[in-house]
Coordinates of C-alpha atoms in Angstrom, one line a residue:
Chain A
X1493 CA -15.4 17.0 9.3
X1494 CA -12.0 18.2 10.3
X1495 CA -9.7 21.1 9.7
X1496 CA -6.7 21.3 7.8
X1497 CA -3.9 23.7 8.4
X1498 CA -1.0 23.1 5.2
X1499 CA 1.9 24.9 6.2
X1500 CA 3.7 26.6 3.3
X1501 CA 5.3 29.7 2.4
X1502 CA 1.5 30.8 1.7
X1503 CA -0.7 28.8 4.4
X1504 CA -4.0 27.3 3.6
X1505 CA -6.5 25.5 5.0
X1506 CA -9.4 22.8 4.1
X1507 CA -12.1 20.7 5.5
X1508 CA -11.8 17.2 5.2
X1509 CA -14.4 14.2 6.2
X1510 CA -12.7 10.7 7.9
X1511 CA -13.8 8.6 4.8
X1512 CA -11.4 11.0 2.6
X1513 CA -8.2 11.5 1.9
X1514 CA -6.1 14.7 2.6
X1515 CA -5.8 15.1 -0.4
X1516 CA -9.0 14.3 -1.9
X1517 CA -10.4 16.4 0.6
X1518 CA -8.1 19.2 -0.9
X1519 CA -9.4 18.4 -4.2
X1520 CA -12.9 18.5 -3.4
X1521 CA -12.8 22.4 -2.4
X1522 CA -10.5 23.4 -5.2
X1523 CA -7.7 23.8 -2.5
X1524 CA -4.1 24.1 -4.3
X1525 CA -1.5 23.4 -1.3
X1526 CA -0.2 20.2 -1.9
X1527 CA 0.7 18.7 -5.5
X1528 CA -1.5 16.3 -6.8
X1529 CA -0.2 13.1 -8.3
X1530 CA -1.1 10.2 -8.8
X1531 CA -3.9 9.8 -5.9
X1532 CA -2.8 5.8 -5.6
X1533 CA 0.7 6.6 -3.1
X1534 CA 2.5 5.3 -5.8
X1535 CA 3.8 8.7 -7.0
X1536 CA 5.2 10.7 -3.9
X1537 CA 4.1 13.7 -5.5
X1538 CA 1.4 14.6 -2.6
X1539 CA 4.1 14.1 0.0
X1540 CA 3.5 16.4 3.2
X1541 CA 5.5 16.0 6.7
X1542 CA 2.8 15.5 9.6
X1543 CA 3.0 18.5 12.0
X1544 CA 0.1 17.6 14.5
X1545 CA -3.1 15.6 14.9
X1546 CA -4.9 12.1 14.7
X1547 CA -4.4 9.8 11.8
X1548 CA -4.7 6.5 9.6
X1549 CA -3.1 5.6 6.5
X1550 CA -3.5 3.0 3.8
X1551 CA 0.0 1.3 2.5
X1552 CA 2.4 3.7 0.7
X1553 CA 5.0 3.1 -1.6
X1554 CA 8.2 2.4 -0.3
X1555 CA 10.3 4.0 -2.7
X1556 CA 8.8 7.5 -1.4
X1557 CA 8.0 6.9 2.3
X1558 CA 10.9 5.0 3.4
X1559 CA 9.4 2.8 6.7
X1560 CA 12.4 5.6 8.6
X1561 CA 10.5 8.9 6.9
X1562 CA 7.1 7.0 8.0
X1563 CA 8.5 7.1 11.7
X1564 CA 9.7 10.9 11.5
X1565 CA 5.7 11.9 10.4
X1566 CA 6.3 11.6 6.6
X1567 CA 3.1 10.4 4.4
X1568 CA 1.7 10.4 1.5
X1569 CA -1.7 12.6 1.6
X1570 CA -3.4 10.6 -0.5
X1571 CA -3.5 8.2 1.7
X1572 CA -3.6 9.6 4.8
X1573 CA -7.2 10.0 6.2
X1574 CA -7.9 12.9 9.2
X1575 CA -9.3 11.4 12.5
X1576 CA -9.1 14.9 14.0
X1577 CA -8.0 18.5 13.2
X1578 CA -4.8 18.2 11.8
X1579 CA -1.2 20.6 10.6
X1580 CA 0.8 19.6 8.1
X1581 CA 3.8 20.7 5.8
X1582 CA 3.7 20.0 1.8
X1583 CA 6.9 18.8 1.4
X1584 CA 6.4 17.8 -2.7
X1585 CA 8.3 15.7 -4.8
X1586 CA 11.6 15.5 -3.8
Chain B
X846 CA 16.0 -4.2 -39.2
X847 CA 13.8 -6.9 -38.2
X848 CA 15.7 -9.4 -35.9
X849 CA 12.7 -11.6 -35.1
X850 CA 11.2 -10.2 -32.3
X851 CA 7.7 -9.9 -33.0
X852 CA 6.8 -7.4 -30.3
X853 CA 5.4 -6.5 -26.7
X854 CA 3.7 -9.2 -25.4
X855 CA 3.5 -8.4 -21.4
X856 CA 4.0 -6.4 -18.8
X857 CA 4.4 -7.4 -15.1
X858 CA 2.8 -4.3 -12.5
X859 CA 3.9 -4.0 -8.9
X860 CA 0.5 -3.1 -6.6
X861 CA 0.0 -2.1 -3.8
X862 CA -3.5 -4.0 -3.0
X863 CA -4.3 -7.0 -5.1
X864 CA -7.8 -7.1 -4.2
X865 CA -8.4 -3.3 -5.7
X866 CA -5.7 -4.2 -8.5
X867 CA -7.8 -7.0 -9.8
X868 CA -10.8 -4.8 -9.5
X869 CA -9.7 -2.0 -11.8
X870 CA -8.0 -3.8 -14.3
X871 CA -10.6 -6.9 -14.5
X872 CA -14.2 -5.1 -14.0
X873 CA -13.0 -1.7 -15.0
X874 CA -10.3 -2.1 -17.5
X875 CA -12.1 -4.8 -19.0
X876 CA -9.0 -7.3 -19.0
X877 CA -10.2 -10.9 -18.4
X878 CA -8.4 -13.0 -15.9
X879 CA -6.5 -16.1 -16.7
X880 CA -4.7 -17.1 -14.1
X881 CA -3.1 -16.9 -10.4
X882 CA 0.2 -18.9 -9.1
X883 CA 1.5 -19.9 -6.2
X884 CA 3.0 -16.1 -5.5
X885 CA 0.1 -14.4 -5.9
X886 CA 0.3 -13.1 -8.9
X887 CA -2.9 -12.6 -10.9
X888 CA -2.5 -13.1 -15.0
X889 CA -5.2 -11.2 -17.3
X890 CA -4.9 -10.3 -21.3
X891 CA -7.5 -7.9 -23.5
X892 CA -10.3 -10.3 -25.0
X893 CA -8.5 -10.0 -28.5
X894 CA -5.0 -11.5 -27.8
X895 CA -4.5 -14.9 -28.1
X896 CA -1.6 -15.7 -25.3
X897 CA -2.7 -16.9 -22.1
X898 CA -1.5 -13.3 -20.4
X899 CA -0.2 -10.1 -21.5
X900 CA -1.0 -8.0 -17.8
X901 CA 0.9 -9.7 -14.6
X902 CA 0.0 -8.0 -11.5
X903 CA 2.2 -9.1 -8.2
X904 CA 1.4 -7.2 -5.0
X905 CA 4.3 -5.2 -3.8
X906 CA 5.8 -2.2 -1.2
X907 CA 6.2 0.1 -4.2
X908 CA 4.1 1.2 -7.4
X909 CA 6.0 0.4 -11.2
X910 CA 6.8 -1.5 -13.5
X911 CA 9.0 -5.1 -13.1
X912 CA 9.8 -5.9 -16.1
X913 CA 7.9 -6.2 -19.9
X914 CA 8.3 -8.6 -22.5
X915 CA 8.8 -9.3 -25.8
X916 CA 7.8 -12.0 -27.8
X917 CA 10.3 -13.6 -30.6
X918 CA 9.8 -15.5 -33.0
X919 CA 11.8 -19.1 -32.1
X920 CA 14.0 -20.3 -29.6
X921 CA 16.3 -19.7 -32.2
X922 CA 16.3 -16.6 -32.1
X923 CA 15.8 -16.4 -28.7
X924 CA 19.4 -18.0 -28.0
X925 CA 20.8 -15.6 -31.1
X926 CA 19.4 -12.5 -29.2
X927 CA 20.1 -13.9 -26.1
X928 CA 23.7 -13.8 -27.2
X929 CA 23.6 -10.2 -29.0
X930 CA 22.5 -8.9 -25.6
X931 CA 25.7 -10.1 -23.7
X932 CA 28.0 -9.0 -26.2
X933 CA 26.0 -5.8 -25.8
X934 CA 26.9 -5.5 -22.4
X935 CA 23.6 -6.0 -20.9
X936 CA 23.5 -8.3 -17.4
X937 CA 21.4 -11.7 -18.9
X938 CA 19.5 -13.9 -16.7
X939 CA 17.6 -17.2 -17.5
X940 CA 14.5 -17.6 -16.1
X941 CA 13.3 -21.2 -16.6
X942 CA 10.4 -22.3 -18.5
X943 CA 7.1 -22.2 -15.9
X944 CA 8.2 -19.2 -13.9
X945 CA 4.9 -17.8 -14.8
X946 CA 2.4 -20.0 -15.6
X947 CA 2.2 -21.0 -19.3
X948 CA 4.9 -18.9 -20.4
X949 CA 8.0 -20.5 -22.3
X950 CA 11.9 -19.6 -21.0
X951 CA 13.0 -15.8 -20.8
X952 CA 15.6 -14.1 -21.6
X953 CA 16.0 -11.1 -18.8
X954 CA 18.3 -8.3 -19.7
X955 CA 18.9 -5.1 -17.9
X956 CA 19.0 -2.0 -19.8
X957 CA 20.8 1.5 -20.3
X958 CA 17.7 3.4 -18.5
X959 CA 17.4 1.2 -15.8
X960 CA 14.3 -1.1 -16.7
X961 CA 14.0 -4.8 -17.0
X962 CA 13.0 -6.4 -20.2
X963 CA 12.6 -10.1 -21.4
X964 CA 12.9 -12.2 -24.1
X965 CA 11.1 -15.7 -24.7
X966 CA 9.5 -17.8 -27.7
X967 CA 6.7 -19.6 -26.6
X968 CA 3.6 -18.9 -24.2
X969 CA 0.3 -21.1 -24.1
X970 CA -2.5 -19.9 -26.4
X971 CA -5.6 -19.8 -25.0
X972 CA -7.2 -18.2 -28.4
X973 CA -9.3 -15.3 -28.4
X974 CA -12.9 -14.6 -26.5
X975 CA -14.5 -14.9 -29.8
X976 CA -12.6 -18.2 -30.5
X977 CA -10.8 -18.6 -33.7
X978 CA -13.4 -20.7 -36.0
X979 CA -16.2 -18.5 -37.3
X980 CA -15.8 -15.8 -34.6
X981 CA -18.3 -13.6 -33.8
X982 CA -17.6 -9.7 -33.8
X983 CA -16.6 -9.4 -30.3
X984 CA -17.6 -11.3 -27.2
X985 CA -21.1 -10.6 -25.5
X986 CA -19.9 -10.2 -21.8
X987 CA -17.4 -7.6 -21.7
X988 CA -16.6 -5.2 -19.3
X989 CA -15.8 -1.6 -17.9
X990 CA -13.5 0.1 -20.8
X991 CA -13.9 -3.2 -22.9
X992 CA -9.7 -2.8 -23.5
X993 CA -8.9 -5.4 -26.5
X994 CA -5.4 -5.5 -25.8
X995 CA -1.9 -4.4 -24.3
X996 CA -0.5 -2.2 -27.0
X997 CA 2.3 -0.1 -25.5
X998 CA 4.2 0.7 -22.1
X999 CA 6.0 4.5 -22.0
X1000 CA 8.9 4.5 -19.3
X1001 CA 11.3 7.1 -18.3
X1002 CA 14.7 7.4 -18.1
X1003 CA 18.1 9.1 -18.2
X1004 CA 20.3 7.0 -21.0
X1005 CA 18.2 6.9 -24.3
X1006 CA 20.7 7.3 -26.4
X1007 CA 22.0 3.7 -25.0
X1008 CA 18.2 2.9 -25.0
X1009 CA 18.3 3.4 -28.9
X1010 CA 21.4 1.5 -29.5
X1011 CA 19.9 -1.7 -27.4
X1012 CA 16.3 -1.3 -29.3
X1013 CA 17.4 -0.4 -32.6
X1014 CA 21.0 -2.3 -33.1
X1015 CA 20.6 -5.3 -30.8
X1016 CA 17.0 -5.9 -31.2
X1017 CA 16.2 -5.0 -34.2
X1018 CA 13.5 -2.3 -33.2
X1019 CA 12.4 1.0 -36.0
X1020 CA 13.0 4.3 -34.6
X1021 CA 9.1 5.8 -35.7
X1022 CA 9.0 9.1 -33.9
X1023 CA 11.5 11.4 -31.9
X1024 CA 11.1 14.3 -30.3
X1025 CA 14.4 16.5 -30.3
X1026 CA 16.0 19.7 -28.6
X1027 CA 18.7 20.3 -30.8
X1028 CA 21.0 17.6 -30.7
X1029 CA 19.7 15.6 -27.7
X1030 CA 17.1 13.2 -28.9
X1031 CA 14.2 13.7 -25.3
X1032 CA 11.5 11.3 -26.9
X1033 CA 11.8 8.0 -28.7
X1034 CA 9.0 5.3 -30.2
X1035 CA 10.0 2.2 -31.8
X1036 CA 8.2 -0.3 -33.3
X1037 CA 8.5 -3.4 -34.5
X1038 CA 5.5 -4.3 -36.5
X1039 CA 2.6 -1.8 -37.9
X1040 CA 2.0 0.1 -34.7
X1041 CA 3.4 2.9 -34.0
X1042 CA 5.3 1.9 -31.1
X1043 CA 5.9 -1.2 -29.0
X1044 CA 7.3 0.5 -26.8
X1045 CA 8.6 4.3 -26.2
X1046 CA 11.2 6.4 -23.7
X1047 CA 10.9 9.7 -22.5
X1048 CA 14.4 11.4 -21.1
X1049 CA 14.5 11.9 -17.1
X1050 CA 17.0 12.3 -15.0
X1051 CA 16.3 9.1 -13.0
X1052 CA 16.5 5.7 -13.8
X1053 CA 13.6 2.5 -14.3
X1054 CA 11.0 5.0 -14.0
X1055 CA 7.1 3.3 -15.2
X1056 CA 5.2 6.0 -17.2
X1057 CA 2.0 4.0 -18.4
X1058 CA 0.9 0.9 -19.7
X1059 CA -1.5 1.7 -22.6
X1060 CA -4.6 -0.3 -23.8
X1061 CA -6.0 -0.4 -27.0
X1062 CA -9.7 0.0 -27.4
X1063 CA -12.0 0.0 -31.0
X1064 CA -13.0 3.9 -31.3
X1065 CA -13.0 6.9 -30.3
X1066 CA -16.7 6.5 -29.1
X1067 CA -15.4 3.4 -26.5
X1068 CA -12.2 6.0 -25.4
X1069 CA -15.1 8.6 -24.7
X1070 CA -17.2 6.1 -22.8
X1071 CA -13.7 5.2 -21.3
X1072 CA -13.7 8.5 -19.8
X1073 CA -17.5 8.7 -18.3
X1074 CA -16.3 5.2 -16.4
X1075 CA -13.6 7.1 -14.9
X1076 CA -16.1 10.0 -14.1
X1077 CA -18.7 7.1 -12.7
X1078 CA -16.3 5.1 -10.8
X1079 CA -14.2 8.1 -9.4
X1080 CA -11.2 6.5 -11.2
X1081 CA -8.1 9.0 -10.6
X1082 CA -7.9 10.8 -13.8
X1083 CA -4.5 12.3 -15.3
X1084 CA -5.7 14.0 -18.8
X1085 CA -8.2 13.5 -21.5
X1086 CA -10.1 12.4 -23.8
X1087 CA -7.9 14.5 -26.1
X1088 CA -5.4 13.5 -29.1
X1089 CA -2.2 13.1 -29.4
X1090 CA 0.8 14.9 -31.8
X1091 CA 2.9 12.1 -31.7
X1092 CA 1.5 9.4 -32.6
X1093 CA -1.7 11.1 -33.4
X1094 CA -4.1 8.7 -31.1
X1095 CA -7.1 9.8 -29.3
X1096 CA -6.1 8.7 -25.7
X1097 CA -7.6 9.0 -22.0
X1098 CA -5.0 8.9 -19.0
X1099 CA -6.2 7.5 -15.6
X1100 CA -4.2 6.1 -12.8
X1101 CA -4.6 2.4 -11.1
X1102 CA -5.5 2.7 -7.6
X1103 CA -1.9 1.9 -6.4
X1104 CA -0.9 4.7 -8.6
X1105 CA 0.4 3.5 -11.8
X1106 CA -0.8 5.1 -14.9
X1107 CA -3.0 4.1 -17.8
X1108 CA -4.0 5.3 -21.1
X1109 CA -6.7 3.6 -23.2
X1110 CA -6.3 5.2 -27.0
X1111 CA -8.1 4.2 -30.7
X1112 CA -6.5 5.5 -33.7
X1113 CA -3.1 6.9 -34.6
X1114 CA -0.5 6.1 -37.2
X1115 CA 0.5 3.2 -38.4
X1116 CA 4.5 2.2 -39.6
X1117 CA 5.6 0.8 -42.7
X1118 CA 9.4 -0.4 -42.6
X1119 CA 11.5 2.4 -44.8
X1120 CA 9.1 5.0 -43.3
X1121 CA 11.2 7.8 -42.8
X1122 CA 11.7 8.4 -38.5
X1123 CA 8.6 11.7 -37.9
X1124 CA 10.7 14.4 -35.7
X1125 CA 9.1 16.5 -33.1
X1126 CA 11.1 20.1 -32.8
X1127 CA 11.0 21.0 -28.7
X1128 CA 9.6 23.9 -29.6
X1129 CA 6.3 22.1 -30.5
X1130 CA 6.1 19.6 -27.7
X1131 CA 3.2 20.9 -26.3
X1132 CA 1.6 20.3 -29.5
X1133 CA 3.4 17.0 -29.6
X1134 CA 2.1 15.5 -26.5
X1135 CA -1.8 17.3 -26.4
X1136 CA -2.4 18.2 -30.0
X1137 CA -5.4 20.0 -28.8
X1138 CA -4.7 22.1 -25.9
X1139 CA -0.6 22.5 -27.1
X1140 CA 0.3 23.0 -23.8
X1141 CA 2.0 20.8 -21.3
X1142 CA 0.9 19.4 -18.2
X1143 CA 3.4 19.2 -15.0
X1144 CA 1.4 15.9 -13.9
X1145 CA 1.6 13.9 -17.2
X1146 CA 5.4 14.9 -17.4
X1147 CA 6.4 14.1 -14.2
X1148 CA 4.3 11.9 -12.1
X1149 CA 6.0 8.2 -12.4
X1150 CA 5.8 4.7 -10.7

């Protein structure tokens, strides 16, 4: 299980296991910090600007995550799964 | 005025994983396969139509929609329409006979909200499950939601008022229901046929924007069940069971895994042509869009492929 600091203009946390998502993770402990979309990365909704920490992703659409936005720390949370304690930024649908 | 197209016949769906595509909308949709080409792309249809396909899927960077299609009613027609659409001011393009698999020419046309639509005549008929001589009631080895066909798509976008001129003037589409805020028309359903709509447009400020491709089913019992399969398979769920306003279906919303949405609805209205158009004030939307709850949801309204 790791820990999740979402950086906000009200900070949160949550606990999330390696087999879930960010986001799911959020879900499961009624965490409102990031919007929820979609929960496919086809949305962008659940974007979030990666801060610190270890991570893998699954394959996000294009028209949100631009392969340049991936390479500044941009994802999509719900499909970004923790492999250690991690900080990140909701950065919504823009 | 009818201008011979008979109504929506497919939709083609970008994915992001084919593998968990076919998945949900084979063994949990209940859509049975038909085909794959030489691309990739896997063809299914509900056990109820007769058409080879009605549901493309071709795996892709991005979520949405590629294009849908209409059937018409002869080449003909086709080549009238085809015609119609230039003078119209829409950007045409042939696509030849075989492009997908069993599927006639197309007519592909642009559009004032950004989407791509098509036109063709003829597509192989592989019957329905139940066969067409002395069919039983519905076939024994269905699955998941047990859809029974590709009713609708909803897309987004900025121009409807352009939308409505292509749909209703050019192609021969009834306005059935509108949802207005004074002047400025925000939701529109046209028909061709009995349903309520073939296809509708919600105004945005973007363009090409894929709201949902919606799936009949037989009752409100199946939509219920619907929604314990999305409980039992942790499908992403947007809203539901509830009813609609417009319309008046009782509909379930649930996402693909690649993050397009899906409604499965029974029930509704039906359209007879000279039906006056039913007008939603904006002041009632929420009642419009969730009869039940009469509230909005920030999700439903703006979460797009």
């Amino acid at each position: 299980m790791f820990h999740i600091d979402v950086v906000s203009s009200e900070d949160k946390s949550f606990e999330c296991p390696p087999e879930k998502s960010l986001l799911h993770g959020m879900e499961s402990q009624s965490v409102k910090a990031i919007n929820v979309g979609c929960r496919g990365g086809g949305c962008g909704f659940c974007k979030i600007r990666i801060l610190d920490g270890e991570f893998e992703t699954k394959k996000m659409s294009i028209k949100f995550i631009t392969k340049e936005e991936q390479a500044e720390g941009f994802a999509l949370s719900c499909r970004v799964f923790p492999r250690s304690d991690m900080r990140v930024m909701a950065v919504g649908n823009d | 005025m009818q201008k011979g197209v008979i109504g929506t016949a497919h939709v083609q769906i970008r994915v992001l994983d084919m593998d968990e595509a076919v998945t949900h909308y084979r063994d949990r949709l209940g859509l049975l396969e038909t085909d794959r080409d030489s691309q990739g792309r896997v063809y299914l249809k509900g056990w109820t139509e007769a058409d080879k396909f009605s549901v493309v899927l071709r795996e892709a960077d991005e979520a949405g929609m590629d294009f849908m299609g209409f059937k018409v009613l002869n080449n003909e027609v086709l080549a009238s329409l085809r015609q119609d659409l230039i003078d119209f001011g829409c950007n045409v393009e042939d696509i030849p006979a075989g492009e997908l698999n069993g599927c006639g020419a197309r007519v592909r046309f642009d559009s004032p909200t950004g989407h791509m639509f098509e036109l063709f005549a003829e597509k192989e008929v592989v019957g329905r499950a139940t066969g067409h001589r002395n069919p039983d009631a519905w076939p024994m080895d269905l699955k998941g939601m047990k859809a029974t066909r590709l009713d609708h798509c909803l897309l987004y976008g900025d121009d409807l008022d352009g939308s409505l001129e292509l749909f209703r003037d050019v192609l021969g589409f009834w306005l059935t229901e509108e949802a207005m805020d004074g002047d400025v028309r925000i939701a529109q359903f046209l028909t061709t046929s009995m349903k309520e709509h073939e296809i509708a447009f919600i105004r945005s400020e973007g363009k090409g924007q894929f709201h949902h491709a919606s799936f009949l089913l037989e009752s409100w019992e199946d939509v219920l069940k619907a929604a314990d399969l999305i409980s039992m398979w942790d499908i992403s769920i947007d809203i539901g069971p509830t009813r609609h306003g417009l319309t008046h279906g009782q509909t379930i919303y649930f996402f693909d895994p690649s993050g397009n949405r899906n409604e499965t609805f029974a029930g509704g209205d039906w359209y007879v042509p000279g039906m006056p158009t039913t007008t939603w004030d904006a002041e009632k939307l929420g009642k419009a869009v969730f009869y039940h709850a009469r509230e909005l949801n920030e999700r439903f309204l703006t979460v797009t492929t």
